[in-house]
mmCIF file of C-alpha atoms in Angstrom:
data_model
loop_
_atom_site.group_PDB
_atom_site.id
_atom_site.type_symbol
_atom_site.label_atom_id
_atom_site.label_comp_id
_atom_site.label_asym_id
_atom_site.label_seq_id
_atom_site.Cartn_x
_atom_site.Cartn_y
_atom_site.Cartn_z
ATOM 1 C CA SER A 1 77.609 92.858 83.761
ATOM 2 C CA THR A 2 79.904 89.847 84.486
ATOM 3 C CA SER A 3 79.249 86.412 83.401
ATOM 4 C CA ARG A 4 78.796 83.574 85.851
ATOM 5 C CA ARG A 5 82.140 82.184 84.831
ATOM 6 C CA GLN A 6 83.765 85.592 85.621
ATOM 7 C CA ARG A 7 82.127 85.733 88.924
ATOM 8 C CA GLN A 8 83.287 82.206 89.962
ATOM 9 C CA MET A 9 86.831 83.080 88.912
ATOM 10 C CA CYS A 10 87.027 86.091 91.254
ATOM 11 C CA ILE A 11 88.352 84.897 94.612
ATOM 12 C CA ARG A 12 87.701 87.403 97.447
ATOM 13 C CA ASP A 13 89.480 87.666 100.748
ATOM 14 C CA SER A 14 86.288 87.026 102.692
ATOM 15 C CA SER A 15 86.149 83.506 101.082
ATOM 16 C CA LEU A 16 89.664 82.562 102.191
ATOM 17 C CA THR A 17 90.536 80.326 105.078
ATOM 18 C CA ALA A 18 94.029 79.897 106.274
ATOM 19 C CA SER A 19 95.896 78.230 109.106
ATOM 20 C CA PRO A 20 99.327 78.857 110.574
ATOM 21 C CA GLY A 21 102.452 76.881 109.534
ATOM 22 C CA LYS A 22 106.133 77.462 109.335
ATOM 23 C CA ASN A 23 107.809 80.917 109.740
ATOM 24 C CA LEU A 24 108.684 82.497 106.468
ATOM 25 C CA VAL A 25 111.617 85.004 105.780
ATOM 26 C CA PHE A 26 111.888 86.664 102.373
ATOM 27 C CA ILE A 27 115.224 88.377 101.562
ATOM 28 C CA TYR A 28 115.096 90.756 98.515
ATOM 29 C CA LEU A 29 118.270 90.908 96.597
ATOM 30 C CA GLU A 30 117.760 93.873 94.437
ATOM 31 C CA SER A 31 119.873 93.863 91.173
ATOM 32 C CA MET A 32 120.908 90.285 91.863
ATOM 33 C CA GLU A 33 121.853 88.362 88.950
ATOM 34 C CA ASN A 34 123.530 84.947 88.082
ATOM 35 C CA SER A 35 126.901 86.575 87.359
ATOM 36 C CA TYR A 36 127.363 87.042 91.057
ATOM 37 C CA LEU A 37 127.321 83.374 91.374
ATOM 38 C CA ASP A 38 130.458 83.057 89.365
ATOM 39 C CA GLU A 39 133.094 81.946 91.694
ATOM 40 C CA THR A 40 135.959 82.840 89.497
ATOM 41 C CA ARG A 41 134.859 86.349 89.316
ATOM 42 C CA TYR A 42 133.472 86.734 92.959
ATOM 43 C CA PRO A 43 134.937 84.116 95.146
ATOM 44 C CA GLY A 44 133.108 83.569 98.285
ATOM 45 C CA LEU A 45 130.562 86.390 97.674
ATOM 46 C CA LEU A 46 127.507 84.146 98.090
ATOM 47 C CA PRO A 47 128.537 81.015 99.986
ATOM 48 C CA ASN A 48 125.035 79.929 101.160
ATOM 49 C CA MET A 49 123.636 80.427 97.473
ATOM 50 C CA GLN A 50 126.596 78.337 96.377
ATOM 51 C CA ARG A 51 125.671 75.668 98.896
ATOM 52 C CA PHE A 52 122.107 75.545 97.594
ATOM 53 C CA ILE A 53 123.424 75.090 93.927
ATOM 54 C CA ARG A 54 125.613 72.194 95.038
ATOM 55 C CA GLU A 55 122.657 70.540 96.654
ATOM 56 C CA GLY A 56 120.787 70.963 93.410
ATOM 57 C CA VAL A 57 118.577 73.927 94.393
ATOM 58 C CA PHE A 58 118.986 76.368 91.502
ATOM 59 C CA PHE A 59 116.378 78.055 89.261
ATOM 60 C CA SER A 60 118.129 78.710 85.799
ATOM 61 C CA GLU A 61 114.993 79.850 84.009
ATOM 62 C CA VAL A 62 113.716 82.582 86.273
ATOM 63 C CA HIS A 63 112.413 85.627 84.595
ATOM 64 C CA GLN A 64 111.065 88.937 85.891
ATOM 65 C CA ALA A 65 107.334 89.552 85.696
ATOM 66 C CA ARG A 66 106.221 92.171 83.502
ATOM 67 C CA HIS A 67 106.782 95.644 85.152
ATOM 68 C CA ALA A 68 108.889 94.121 87.871
ATOM 69 C CA THR A 69 112.063 95.664 86.541
ATOM 70 C CA PHE A 70 112.167 98.412 89.222
ATOM 71 C CA THR A 71 112.090 98.129 93.054
ATOM 72 C CA PHE A 72 108.318 98.641 93.650
ATOM 73 C CA GLY A 73 107.264 96.584 90.628
ATOM 74 C CA GLY A 74 109.264 93.713 91.936
ATOM 75 C CA LEU A 75 108.018 94.124 95.379
ATOM 76 C CA TYR A 76 104.343 94.158 94.203
ATOM 77 C CA SER A 77 104.781 91.060 91.924
ATOM 78 C CA SER A 78 106.460 88.921 94.544
ATOM 79 C CA GLN A 79 104.019 89.878 97.271
ATOM 80 C CA THR A 80 100.896 89.521 95.189
ATOM 81 C CA GLY A 81 101.574 87.058 92.561
ATOM 82 C CA SER A 82 100.283 89.561 90.010
ATOM 83 C CA ILE A 83 101.690 92.256 87.826
ATOM 84 C CA LEU A 84 101.838 95.900 88.491
ATOM 85 C CA THR A 85 99.942 98.007 85.987
ATOM 86 C CA ASN A 86 99.930 101.811 85.318
ATOM 87 C CA ALA A 87 96.577 101.923 86.892
ATOM 88 C CA HIS A 88 98.028 100.895 90.208
ATOM 89 C CA MET A 89 100.296 103.869 90.335
ATOM 90 C CA ARG A 90 99.150 107.392 91.032
ATOM 91 C CA GLY A 91 100.861 110.393 89.445
ATOM 92 C CA ASP A 92 103.781 110.489 87.230
ATOM 93 C CA SER A 93 106.447 109.938 89.569
ATOM 94 C CA ASN A 94 105.457 106.783 91.526
ATOM 95 C CA ASP A 95 104.441 109.032 94.378
ATOM 96 C CA GLY A 96 101.447 106.831 95.470
ATOM 97 C CA PHE A 97 99.751 103.611 95.106
ATOM 98 C CA ASN A 98 96.106 102.900 94.195
ATOM 99 C CA VAL A 99 94.887 100.493 96.901
ATOM 100 C CA GLN A 100 91.522 99.910 95.497
ATOM 101 C CA LEU A 101 92.828 98.150 92.279
ATOM 102 C CA GLY A 102 93.057 94.371 93.208
ATOM 103 C CA SER A 103 91.990 95.022 96.822
ATOM 104 C CA ARG A 104 89.843 91.961 96.882
ATOM 105 C CA LEU A 105 92.417 89.469 95.451
ATOM 106 C CA PRO A 106 94.118 86.985 97.794
ATOM 107 C CA THR A 107 97.698 87.816 98.059
ATOM 108 C CA LEU A 108 100.376 86.080 100.319
ATOM 109 C CA PRO A 109 100.426 88.814 103.099
ATOM 110 C CA ARG A 110 96.532 88.764 103.259
ATOM 111 C CA ILE A 111 96.421 84.913 103.331
ATOM 112 C CA LEU A 112 99.110 84.940 106.110
ATOM 113 C CA ASN A 113 97.346 87.600 107.896
ATOM 114 C CA LYS A 114 94.106 85.455 108.068
ATOM 115 C CA ALA A 115 96.323 82.729 109.298
ATOM 116 C CA GLY A 116 97.328 84.872 112.275
ATOM 117 C CA TYR A 117 100.923 85.524 111.300
ATOM 118 C CA THR A 118 102.735 88.546 112.593
ATOM 119 C CA GLN A 119 104.080 90.323 109.429
ATOM 120 C CA VAL A 120 107.153 92.612 109.320
ATOM 121 C CA PHE A 121 108.643 94.345 106.363
ATOM 122 C CA MET A 122 112.113 96.090 106.572
ATOM 123 C CA GLN A 123 113.941 98.051 104.015
ATOM 124 C CA GLY A 124 116.829 100.608 103.893
ATOM 125 C CA PRO A 125 115.045 103.519 102.005
ATOM 126 C CA PRO A 126 112.220 105.383 103.624
ATOM 127 C CA LEU A 127 108.919 103.675 103.320
ATOM 128 C CA LYS A 128 107.467 106.450 101.314
ATOM 129 C CA PHE A 129 109.700 105.322 98.395
ATOM 130 C CA ALA A 130 107.397 104.578 95.599
ATOM 131 C CA GLY A 131 104.250 104.188 97.625
ATOM 132 C CA THR A 132 105.648 101.155 99.519
ATOM 133 C CA ASP A 133 104.107 102.362 102.852
ATOM 134 C CA VAL A 134 100.658 102.573 101.260
ATOM 135 C CA PHE A 135 100.934 99.143 99.640
ATOM 136 C CA LEU A 136 102.116 97.576 103.042
ATOM 137 C CA VAL A 137 99.335 98.947 104.958
ATOM 138 C CA SER A 138 96.870 97.696 102.439
ATOM 139 C CA GLU A 139 98.483 94.221 102.582
ATOM 140 C CA LYS A 140 98.007 94.189 106.409
ATOM 141 C CA TYR A 141 101.677 94.232 107.490
ATOM 142 C CA ASP A 142 101.921 94.581 111.219
ATOM 143 C CA PHE A 143 105.409 96.188 111.424
ATOM 144 C CA ARG A 144 106.919 98.439 108.733
ATOM 145 C CA GLU A 145 110.414 99.675 109.290
ATOM 146 C CA SER A 146 113.025 101.520 107.415
ATOM 147 C CA ALA A 147 115.897 104.110 108.010
ATOM 148 C CA ALA A 148 113.384 106.426 109.652
ATOM 149 C CA THR A 149 112.392 103.781 112.251
ATOM 150 C CA LEU A 150 115.795 102.020 112.604
ATOM 151 C CA ARG A 151 118.144 105.066 113.033
ATOM 152 C CA LYS A 152 118.392 107.396 116.001
ATOM 153 C CA ARG A 153 116.778 110.736 115.451
ATOM 154 C CA GLN A 154 119.996 112.771 115.333
ATOM 155 C CA GLU A 155 121.375 110.478 112.735
ATOM 156 C CA LEU A 156 118.406 110.532 110.409
ATOM 157 C CA GLU A 157 119.132 113.461 108.212
ATOM 158 C CA GLN A 158 122.132 111.993 106.352
ATOM 159 C CA TYR A 159 120.254 108.728 105.721
ATOM 160 C CA MET A 160 116.792 110.010 104.797
ATOM 161 C CA ASN A 161 117.540 110.507 101.116
ATOM 162 C CA TRP A 162 118.314 106.878 100.494
ATOM 163 C CA GLY A 163 118.357 104.871 103.672
ATOM 164 C CA ILE A 164 120.748 102.546 105.485
ATOM 165 C CA ARG A 165 123.219 100.052 104.064
ATOM 166 C CA ASP A 166 122.358 96.379 103.773
ATOM 167 C CA GLY A 167 124.629 95.286 106.591
ATOM 168 C CA GLU A 168 123.052 97.601 109.023
ATOM 169 C CA LEU A 169 119.543 96.472 107.758
ATOM 170 C CA PHE A 170 120.418 92.868 108.091
ATOM 171 C CA GLY A 171 121.702 93.404 111.647
ATOM 172 C CA HIS A 172 118.390 95.045 112.588
ATOM 173 C CA ALA A 173 116.560 92.196 110.791
ATOM 174 C CA LEU A 174 118.370 89.579 112.834
ATOM 175 C CA GLU A 175 117.370 91.326 116.059
ATOM 176 C CA LYS A 176 113.736 91.414 114.951
ATOM 177 C CA TYR A 177 113.939 87.757 113.756
ATOM 178 C CA LYS A 178 115.200 86.618 117.205
ATOM 179 C CA MET A 179 112.460 88.656 118.862
ATOM 180 C CA LEU A 180 109.695 87.302 116.615
ATOM 181 C CA GLY A 181 110.947 83.727 117.119
ATOM 182 C CA ALA A 182 110.850 84.072 120.936
ATOM 183 C CA ALA A 183 107.200 85.231 120.748
ATOM 184 C CA GLY A 184 106.191 81.819 119.727
ATOM 185 C CA LYS A 185 103.598 83.030 117.193
ATOM 186 C CA PRO A 186 104.114 82.281 113.427
ATOM 187 C CA PHE A 187 105.568 85.158 111.399
ATOM 188 C CA GLN A 188 106.530 86.263 108.024
ATOM 189 C CA MET A 189 109.428 88.772 107.607
ATOM 190 C CA SER A 190 110.407 90.433 104.349
ATOM 191 C CA VAL A 191 113.699 92.407 104.235
#
């Protein structure tokens, strides 16, 4: 049995209220680290990040959440504000995701869903990678796209093992961004 305090601390999706605001775009830079901001080693590599730094927007004490050292763990942490545990993953090879664990916690995608946002997730690898597809459905994403949906059928076989390159993905993301912006409805896009 749970104590009164424990029951009060448990926030459920059904108790949330949300209203639309600005459009949100999250760009995941996997394996990104501060050394890539060194202009002497990598001149011109990240001009927009350099501009942010010159304007005083820089987070020098950022650390990974526990179990966020791999792709799906980082995705889970950043989208839910929580940490991924062994109980979340099914099987020994990250071949699935336990949607029941934490399913009543308020997460960013669920809050935005309640606020009426259209939500899009795009990635280069196939969506089945590490249970990403199962997670995105449980988080109420409207559109989930990867190499399998972004490439023409005849081109898929050579890309299905890993996916498409970042440049191609960002090109598709820009097209989707323009389309979502023209729709006039708030949206959240994670790439």
